[in-house]
Amino acid sequence: MSGPVEPKDAACQDEVLAGIEVREGREAAVGGMRIARVLPTKGRRTVGAWCFTDLILPADAVDPDPMEVGPHPHIGLATVTWLLDGEAVHSDSLGTEQAIRPGQLSLMTAGHGIAHAELGAPAPLRGVQLWIAQPDATRHGAAAFEHHAELPRVDLDNAEATVLIGALGDAMSPARADTPLVGAEVTLRAGTTRVPTRCAFEYAVVPLDGTIKVGDHIVEHGWLALVPPDAASIPIDATADGARCMVLGGAPLGTPVLMWWNFVGRDRDEITAAWQSWRNHDDDRFGPVRSQLGRIDAPAPPWHRTG
């Protein structure tokens, strides 16, 4: 379910928000799945340390092919996998083989380098996958994987939230967080919910089921609402009970990131070195993955010149 990020995805610069703004996602196909990429988006590369969000959309076919994403590498990021329907198996170069089911969090930290593969069960799959850019203090460190079958919940004003990462209200996730941030699935009741915020955090709201309102703005499934850091709370309206959305937030990274394909770095040299390591089958950096799926070759970075 990971990436890849294309050059146009990573070419944007973050703009200062005057108020809540809405961005439409861009549909694509990854690993046999329909996805809507809502981050990076026009004028916004990151929300806190969150640097990538793909919604896995319902399949067009009644009996869709299973998701198949062969072994591929990552550096400088953590992947967050959160399913709404279906099941998938994560395999990685640490020797992990983990089934992922709805309501369970899988968090893979790449650090200096990791490789993994994902295989879906033969049933419709729906969910969201996100990347968190690692800070300088950890992005060159060791890779890691953790899975949490149980996560804390907190009652909000007219809603309930499951906290995947960070803290919301008086609930704190047990999952690793390298920077100050929050990621929560909020299940709304009909009417208005006000999600509490933290001072200086940037925020985004991603609908997971249908259409909601954020402030005065309609936000459809496959879209993203950006919330400025001075908001005292985030007002979210639903027309019926049970609508869900993802609330993402975090302190600004403070440093630009460069994203290309499945890599997050700070400059072209870092990305080029990772690409060369994967191309040269550098098992010291990425390691082998036990998978029935074929290894995914990395295209050359657009700035790389041969000959």
Short mmCIF file of C-alpha atoms in Angstrom, two decimals, residues 11-261:
data_model
loop_
_atom_site.label_atom_id
_atom_site.label_comp_id
_atom_site.label_asym_id
_atom_site.label_seq_id
_atom_site.Cartn_x
_atom_site.Cartn_y
_atom_site.Cartn_z
CA ALA A 11 7.41 19.45 -5.84
CA CYS A 12 4.95 21.58 -3.87
CA GLN A 13 5.86 24.15 -1.24
CA ASP A 14 3.87 24.65 1.95
CA GLU A 15 1.71 27.78 1.93
CA VAL A 16 0.52 29.79 4.94
CA LEU A 17 -3.16 29.09 5.65
CA ALA A 18 -5.50 32.04 6.14
CA GLY A 19 -8.27 29.71 7.34
CA ILE A 20 -9.66 26.24 6.69
CA GLU A 21 -8.92 25.18 3.12
CA VAL A 22 -10.09 22.13 1.17
CA ARG A 23 -8.08 20.15 -1.37
CA GLU A 24 -9.36 17.45 -3.71
CA GLY A 25 -7.42 14.18 -3.77
CA ARG A 26 -6.02 12.61 -6.90
CA GLU A 27 -7.05 9.09 -7.88
CA ALA A 28 -4.45 6.55 -8.96
CA ALA A 29 -3.82 2.79 -8.95
CA VAL A 30 -1.27 1.14 -6.64
CA GLY A 31 -0.78 -2.61 -6.26
CA GLY A 32 -4.06 -3.34 -8.02
CA MET A 33 -6.01 -0.94 -5.78
CA ARG A 34 -7.81 2.33 -6.39
CA ILE A 35 -6.46 5.03 -4.12
CA ALA A 36 -7.07 8.72 -3.55
CA ARG A 37 -3.88 10.58 -2.68
CA VAL A 38 -4.76 13.54 -0.47
CA LEU A 39 -1.29 14.39 0.85
CA PRO A 40 1.03 15.78 -0.53
CA THR A 41 -1.34 18.21 -2.21
CA LYS A 42 -1.28 21.61 -3.85
CA GLY A 43 0.41 24.08 -1.54
CA ARG A 44 0.88 21.58 1.27
CA ARG A 45 3.62 18.96 1.49
CA THR A 46 3.31 18.14 5.20
CA VAL A 47 0.93 18.49 8.14
CA GLY A 48 3.22 18.37 11.13
CA ALA A 49 5.37 15.33 10.36
CA TRP A 50 2.58 13.67 8.34
CA CYS A 51 3.86 13.72 4.77
CA PHE A 52 1.73 11.22 2.85
CA THR A 53 -1.87 9.99 2.97
CA ASP A 54 -3.49 7.49 0.62
CA LEU A 55 -7.13 6.45 0.96
CA ILE A 56 -7.74 2.91 -0.26
CA LEU A 57 -11.00 3.23 -2.18
CA PRO A 58 -13.72 0.58 -2.62
CA ALA A 59 -13.00 -1.66 -5.59
CA ASP A 60 -15.05 -1.29 -8.77
CA ALA A 61 -15.36 -5.07 -9.22
CA VAL A 62 -17.72 -7.28 -7.21
CA ASP A 63 -14.92 -9.82 -6.78
CA PRO A 64 -11.73 -7.70 -6.90
CA ASP A 65 -8.23 -9.06 -7.19
CA PRO A 66 -6.33 -9.03 -3.88
CA MET A 67 -3.88 -6.25 -3.15
CA GLU A 68 -0.36 -7.28 -4.14
CA VAL A 69 2.56 -4.97 -3.36
CA GLY A 70 5.90 -6.75 -3.75
CA PRO A 71 9.06 -6.08 -1.73
CA HIS A 72 10.10 -2.43 -1.91
CA PRO A 73 12.28 -0.14 0.23
CA HIS A 74 11.78 2.87 2.50
CA ILE A 75 14.06 5.34 4.27
CA GLY A 76 13.45 8.25 6.62
CA LEU A 77 9.79 7.60 7.39
CA ALA A 78 7.31 5.58 9.40
CA THR A 79 4.31 3.94 7.72
CA VAL A 80 0.93 3.81 9.46
CA THR A 81 -1.52 1.22 8.14
CA TRP A 82 -5.16 1.46 9.24
CA LEU A 83 -7.83 -0.74 7.66
CA LEU A 84 -11.58 -0.15 7.61
CA ASP A 85 -12.54 -3.35 5.75
CA GLY A 86 -10.66 -6.47 4.70
CA GLU A 87 -7.36 -7.92 5.82
CA ALA A 88 -3.72 -7.76 4.71
CA VAL A 89 -0.43 -9.40 5.66
CA HIS A 90 2.69 -7.31 6.20
CA SER A 91 6.12 -8.94 5.68
CA ASP A 92 9.40 -7.10 6.12
CA SER A 93 13.19 -7.45 6.17
CA LEU A 94 13.18 -7.63 9.98
CA GLY A 95 11.49 -11.03 9.66
CA THR A 96 8.05 -9.71 10.60
CA GLU A 97 4.93 -11.38 9.24
CA GLN A 98 1.85 -9.71 10.66
CA ALA A 99 -1.83 -9.92 9.76
CA ILE A 100 -3.51 -6.50 9.80
CA ARG A 101 -7.24 -6.24 10.50
CA PRO A 102 -9.67 -3.33 10.90
CA GLY A 103 -9.14 -1.39 14.10
CA GLN A 104 -5.53 -2.54 14.49
CA LEU A 105 -2.48 -0.33 14.01
CA SER A 106 0.66 -1.42 12.19
CA LEU A 107 3.56 1.01 12.45
CA MET A 108 6.78 0.39 10.52
CA THR A 109 9.74 2.71 11.11
CA ALA A 110 12.25 2.74 8.25
CA GLY A 111 15.15 4.74 9.68
CA HIS A 112 18.25 4.10 7.57
CA GLY A 113 16.45 1.44 5.56
CA ILE A 114 13.84 -1.31 5.53
CA ALA A 115 12.03 -3.32 2.86
CA HIS A 116 8.56 -4.81 3.06
CA ALA A 117 5.72 -6.38 1.08
CA GLU A 118 1.94 -6.35 1.50
CA LEU A 119 -0.56 -8.98 0.40
CA GLY A 120 -4.30 -8.58 0.79
CA ALA A 121 -6.84 -11.30 1.45
CA PRO A 122 -9.21 -12.16 -1.46
CA ALA A 123 -11.89 -9.76 -0.22
CA PRO A 124 -12.63 -6.05 -0.65
CA LEU A 125 -10.05 -3.87 1.08
CA ARG A 126 -10.60 -0.34 2.33
CA GLY A 127 -8.51 1.83 4.60
CA VAL A 128 -5.81 4.45 4.78
CA GLN A 129 -2.04 4.41 4.72
CA LEU A 130 0.04 7.30 5.96
CA TRP A 131 3.70 8.24 6.22
CA ILE A 132 5.35 10.19 9.00
CA ALA A 133 8.62 11.94 8.14
CA GLN A 134 11.26 11.07 10.72
CA PRO A 135 13.31 13.85 12.36
CA ASP A 136 17.09 14.08 12.10
CA ALA A 137 17.45 12.44 15.52
CA THR A 138 15.99 9.10 14.32
CA ARG A 139 15.92 9.01 10.54
CA HIS A 140 19.37 7.44 10.24
CA GLY A 141 18.67 4.93 13.01
CA ALA A 142 17.58 1.30 13.09
CA ALA A 143 14.38 0.06 11.48
CA ALA A 144 11.54 -1.22 13.67
CA PHE A 145 8.02 -2.63 13.50
CA GLU A 146 5.20 -2.64 16.02
CA HIS A 147 1.59 -3.80 15.95
CA HIS A 148 -1.18 -2.72 18.31
CA ALA A 149 -4.41 -4.73 18.37
CA GLU A 150 -5.89 -2.51 21.10
CA LEU A 151 -5.79 1.29 21.12
CA PRO A 152 -7.16 3.87 23.55
CA ARG A 153 -10.46 5.63 22.92
CA VAL A 154 -11.69 8.95 24.16
CA ASP A 155 -15.15 10.52 24.23
CA LEU A 156 -15.31 13.89 22.54
CA ASP A 157 -18.08 16.41 22.17
CA ASN A 158 -20.65 14.33 20.20
CA ALA A 159 -18.08 11.77 18.96
CA GLU A 160 -15.66 9.02 19.96
CA ALA A 161 -12.03 8.89 18.85
CA THR A 162 -9.56 6.03 18.58
CA VAL A 163 -6.05 7.39 19.08
CA LEU A 164 -3.55 5.74 16.71
CA ILE A 165 -0.54 7.98 17.37
CA GLY A 166 0.17 10.63 19.98
CA ALA A 167 -2.47 11.98 22.36
CA LEU A 168 -5.98 13.38 22.08
CA GLY A 169 -7.84 14.58 25.14
CA ASP A 170 -6.79 12.32 28.00
CA ALA A 171 -6.00 9.32 25.77
CA MET A 172 -2.46 8.50 24.64
CA SER A 173 -1.48 5.87 22.10
CA PRO A 174 1.19 3.31 23.07
CA ALA A 175 2.68 3.58 19.57
CA ARG A 176 6.06 5.17 18.95
CA ALA A 177 6.10 8.85 17.99
CA ASP A 178 9.39 10.53 17.05
CA THR A 179 7.88 14.04 16.89
CA PRO A 180 4.94 15.76 18.61
CA LEU A 181 1.90 14.67 16.61
CA VAL A 182 -1.54 13.07 16.72
CA GLY A 183 -3.44 10.72 14.46
CA ALA A 184 -6.97 9.65 15.41
CA GLU A 185 -10.01 8.04 13.80
CA VAL A 186 -13.07 10.01 14.91
CA THR A 187 -16.50 8.37 14.75
CA LEU A 188 -19.06 11.15 14.54
CA ARG A 189 -22.65 11.42 15.67
CA ALA A 190 -25.18 13.54 13.81
CA GLY A 191 -24.58 17.20 14.50
CA THR A 192 -21.45 19.13 15.38
CA THR A 193 -18.31 17.80 17.04
CA ARG A 194 -15.50 20.03 18.22
CA VAL A 195 -12.18 18.21 18.21
CA PRO A 196 -9.71 19.72 20.69
CA THR A 197 -6.42 21.04 19.33
CA ARG A 198 -2.94 21.76 20.65
CA CYS A 199 -1.30 25.14 20.38
CA ALA A 200 1.00 25.47 17.34
CA PHE A 201 -0.10 22.14 15.80
CA GLU A 202 -1.02 22.03 12.12
CA TYR A 203 -4.10 19.89 11.39
CA ALA A 204 -5.86 18.09 8.57
CA VAL A 205 -9.18 16.24 8.44
CA VAL A 206 -9.71 13.33 6.02
CA PRO A 207 -13.24 11.88 5.60
CA LEU A 208 -13.30 8.08 5.67
CA ASP A 209 -17.04 7.60 5.02
CA GLY A 210 -18.92 9.97 2.76
CA THR A 211 -19.14 13.74 3.10
CA ILE A 212 -18.68 15.92 6.20
CA LYS A 213 -18.32 19.62 6.93
CA VAL A 214 -15.24 21.13 8.52
CA GLY A 215 -16.14 24.61 9.65
CA ASP A 216 -18.21 26.01 6.80
CA HIS A 217 -16.52 23.83 4.18
CA ILE A 218 -17.95 20.68 2.60
CA VAL A 219 -15.30 17.93 2.48
CA GLU A 220 -16.07 14.89 0.36
CA HIS A 221 -14.58 11.42 0.60
CA GLY A 222 -11.22 11.54 -1.15
CA TRP A 223 -10.64 15.17 -0.14
CA LEU A 224 -8.63 16.83 2.61
CA ALA A 225 -9.39 19.81 4.86
CA LEU A 226 -6.40 21.81 6.11
CA VAL A 227 -6.80 23.62 9.44
CA PRO A 228 -4.52 26.51 10.48
CA PRO A 229 -2.45 26.16 13.65
CA ASP A 230 -4.29 28.92 15.52
CA ALA A 231 -7.64 27.06 15.60
CA ALA A 232 -8.97 26.67 19.16
CA SER A 233 -10.82 23.51 18.06
CA ILE A 234 -11.87 21.79 14.85
CA PRO A 235 -15.65 21.94 14.19
CA ILE A 236 -16.81 18.89 12.23
CA ASP A 237 -20.43 18.31 11.16
CA ALA A 238 -22.03 15.01 10.15
CA THR A 239 -25.59 14.47 8.92
CA ALA A 240 -25.90 10.97 10.40
CA ASP A 241 -24.41 8.82 13.14
CA GLY A 242 -21.37 6.70 12.31
CA ALA A 243 -19.52 8.85 9.80
CA ARG A 244 -15.78 8.57 10.32
CA CYS A 245 -12.84 10.83 9.61
CA MET A 246 -9.13 10.86 10.30
CA VAL A 247 -7.77 13.82 12.24
CA LEU A 248 -4.04 14.38 11.71
CA GLY A 249 -1.94 16.97 13.46
CA GLY A 250 1.53 17.82 14.58
CA ALA A 251 4.14 20.43 15.26
CA PRO A 252 5.68 21.81 12.05
CA LEU A 253 8.77 19.84 11.03
CA GLY A 254 10.85 22.99 10.77
CA THR A 255 12.89 21.60 7.89
CA PRO A 256 11.93 20.82 4.29
CA VAL A 257 11.74 17.18 3.25
CA LEU A 258 12.41 15.71 -0.17
CA MET A 259 10.11 12.85 -1.13
CA TRP A 260 10.65 10.65 -4.14
CA TRP A 261 9.27 7.17 -4.89
#
